[in-house]
Amino acid sequence: MPKSAVCLKVPKKQGEVAIAFAAKLGLIDKGLSVGRDDEYLFVPLYRHPDETEFTAFTEKVPAVEVSVGSFEEKKPPQETLSQALEGKLPQELLEAVPQAFDIVGDIIIIEIPPKLKEYEHLIGESLLQTHRNIKVVLGKAGDISGVFRIRDYTFIAGEQRTSTVHREFGCTFHVDVGKAYFSPRLSHEHMRVATQVKTGEVVADLFAGVGPFAVLIGKQCPEAKVYAVDLNPEAVELLKVNVRVNRIEGHVFPICADAREIAKSQLRGVADHVIMNLPETAIDFVDAACNAIKPEGGIVHFYGFVRQPDTVEGLKQRFIEKVELCGRKVESFLAARSIRETAPFESQIVLDAQIW
Ligand SMILES: C[S@@+](CC[C@H](N)C(=O)[O-])C[C@H]1O[C@@H](n2cnc3c(N)ncnc32)[C@H](O)[C@@H]1O
């Protein structure tokens, strides 16, 4: 609700000086937003400046006027989860409350430590209270597992669903974390790979899930062709929806198939880029990437895990050996580095490999 307040009316060009001076005098009402029209700023004040203050103002900003205006109240800073739980949990447990969690659309996914299990509903309700856009709080109930790379969840608070709509870089993703893999943590990688795809190129996303790489590439580069493959029929159904809602039907093609099989047939020798985001076992599918890459070469964007004492160099070596077993060659690694820590002593690695 807008609130009426005394304010300084100053020409926009002198706004910065006026605001700095009003702040120095402690006059600005920080609970209200500064107003503006085409010419003036309206700076809300706690009180009318006295005569001395006003004279001082006019020396700095001759065109200043005191007026009355209507101002929007600023939203109070959001309470943190720990702040919301203060007094509701014993101090020693408060310290164990997770500081980090994933947000997918309007769902929070959190890992509740075993010692906080009996408080998980309270934690979930506090998350709903501190994150007004969130409607569902899910607890991780196991590791990502199986061929489809999904996990079980418990409903901790809010609505009982695992589906949502997530937005990333202007793309809309229909997601169901209970049925198909999706992680918001790789968004920078989705964009990094998408920016490498050029007009007229062909991309084979061999483990596409609901399409975070494929859809973004399709959106960013309408002149590229993207084949988006996944073995999980639920993932491919969501991918089809995502292709439709992002209006990229003409050049992004969802395919429900085994990556190895399709790379030997429909996708043999078609791709300038192959994306391999199946970090646990991608090394066993390097033959599929070699089959899909054009005879004249291309780039494989390969994701893997490295667990100490293994190293990025070790992974590069294993990758080179697999490529050579297919009768092809790694010309160079355009990128080879850790993109995030996934567990103590374990990182997720990306290799961008130029293959001939
Ligand atoms: C780690 S997820 C990555 C999904 C997606 N690229 C992303 O970033 O969200 C790996 C995906 O590979 C799919 N997958 C596993 N084995 C496969 C295979 N042999 N052929 C095609 N897809 C497979 C899984 O169903 C899963 O959706």
Coordinates of N, CA and C and ligand atoms in Angstrom, one line a residue, residues 144 146-149 180-183 186 190 205-213 229-232 235 257-260 275-281 285, ligand 1:
I144 N 20.9 -40.1 -6.1 CA 20.5 -40.2 -7.5 C 21.0 -41.6 -7.9
G146 N 20.2 -45.4 -10.5 CA 19.6 -46.1 -11.7 C 20.0 -45.5 -13.0
V147 N 19.5 -46.2 -14.0 CA 19.9 -45.7 -15.4 C 19.3 -44.3 -15.7
F148 N 18.1 -44.1 -15.1 CA 17.4 -42.8 -15.4 C 17.9 -41.7 -14.5
R149 N 18.8 -41.9 -13.6 CA 19.4 -40.9 -12.7 C 18.4 -40.1 -11.9
A180 N 12.1 -37.7 -13.8 CA 13.2 -37.5 -14.7 C 14.2 -36.6 -14.1
Y181 N 15.5 -36.8 -14.5 CA 16.6 -36.0 -13.9 C 16.5 -34.5 -14.2
F182 N 16.7 -33.7 -13.3 CA 16.9 -32.3 -13.5 C 17.7 -31.6 -12.4
S183 N 18.7 -30.8 -12.7 CA 19.4 -30.1 -11.7 C 19.6 -28.7 -12.1
L186 N 23.7 -26.9 -13.0 CA 24.5 -26.8 -14.1 C 24.2 -25.7 -15.1
H190 N 25.0 -25.2 -19.2 CA 24.0 -25.2 -20.3 C 24.3 -24.0 -21.2
D205 N 22.6 -34.3 -28.4 CA 22.6 -34.3 -27.0 C 22.2 -35.8 -26.6
L206 N 23.2 -36.6 -26.2 CA 22.9 -38.0 -26.1 C 22.2 -38.4 -24.8
F207 N 22.2 -37.6 -23.8 CA 21.6 -37.9 -22.5 C 20.8 -36.6 -22.1
A208 N 19.8 -36.3 -22.9 CA 19.2 -35.0 -22.9 C 18.3 -34.7 -21.7
G209 N 17.8 -35.7 -21.0 CA 16.8 -35.5 -19.9 C 15.6 -34.7 -20.4
V210 N 15.2 -33.7 -19.6 CA 14.1 -32.8 -20.1 C 14.5 -31.7 -21.0
G211 N 15.8 -31.6 -21.3 CA 16.3 -30.7 -22.3 C 17.0 -29.5 -22.0
P212 N 17.7 -29.4 -20.8 CA 18.3 -28.1 -20.5 C 19.3 -27.6 -21.4
F213 N 20.1 -28.5 -22.0 CA 21.1 -28.1 -23.0 C 20.3 -27.9 -24.4
V229 N 18.3 -36.9 -27.2 CA 18.1 -38.3 -27.0 C 18.0 -38.6 -25.5
D230 N 17.0 -39.4 -25.1 CA 17.0 -40.0 -23.7 C 16.3 -41.3 -23.7
L231 N 16.8 -42.2 -22.8 CA 16.2 -43.5 -22.7 C 14.9 -43.5 -21.8
N232 N 14.8 -42.5 -21.0 CA 13.7 -42.4 -20.0 C 12.5 -41.8 -20.7
A235 N 11.2 -38.6 -19.3 CA 12.0 -37.4 -19.6 C 11.7 -37.0 -21.0
A257 N 15.4 -43.1 -27.0 CA 16.2 -44.2 -27.5 C 17.4 -44.4 -26.6
D258 N 18.1 -45.5 -26.9 CA 19.4 -45.7 -26.2 C 20.5 -45.0 -27.0
A259 N 21.3 -44.2 -26.4 CA 22.3 -43.4 -27.0 C 23.2 -44.2 -27.9
R260 N 23.6 -45.3 -27.4 CA 24.6 -46.1 -28.2 C 23.9 -46.6 -29.5
I275 N 26.9 -33.8 -26.9 CA 26.8 -33.5 -25.4 C 26.6 -34.8 -24.7
M276 N 27.5 -35.0 -23.7 CA 27.4 -36.3 -22.9 C 27.3 -36.0 -21.4
N277 N 26.1 -35.6 -21.0 CA 26.0 -35.3 -19.6 C 25.4 -36.6 -18.9
L278 N 26.2 -37.5 -18.7 CA 25.9 -38.7 -17.9 C 27.1 -39.1 -17.1
P279 N 27.5 -38.2 -16.1 CA 28.8 -38.2 -15.5 C 29.2 -39.6 -14.9
E280 N 28.3 -40.3 -14.4 CA 28.6 -41.6 -13.7 C 29.2 -42.6 -14.7
T281 N 28.6 -42.7 -15.9 CA 29.0 -43.7 -16.8 C 29.3 -43.2 -18.3
F285 N 30.4 -44.6 -22.9 CA 29.6 -44.3 -24.1 C 30.4 -43.5 -25.1
Ligands
LIG1 C1 22.5 -36.9 -15.5 S1 21.1 -37.0 -16.5 C2 21.3 -35.6 -17.5 C3 20.1 -35.0 -18.1 C4 20.2 -33.7 -18.8 N1 21.3 -33.7 -19.8 C5 20.4 -32.6 -17.8 O1 21.5 -32.0 -17.8 O2 19.5 -32.4 -17.0 C6 21.4 -38.3 -17.6 C7 20.3 -38.7 -18.5 O3 20.7 -39.8 -19.3 C8 19.7 -40.7 -19.5 N2 20.3 -42.0 -19.9 C9 20.9 -42.9 -19.2 N3 21.3 -43.9 -20.0 C10 21.0 -43.6 -21.2 C11 21.2 -44.2 -22.5 N4 21.9 -45.4 -22.6 N5 20.8 -43.6 -23.6 C12 20.1 -42.4 -23.5 N6 19.9 -41.8 -22.4 C13 20.3 -42.4 -21.2 C14 18.9 -40.7 -18.2 O4 17.6 -41.1 -18.4 C15 19.1 -39.3 -17.8 O5 17.9 -38.5 -18.1

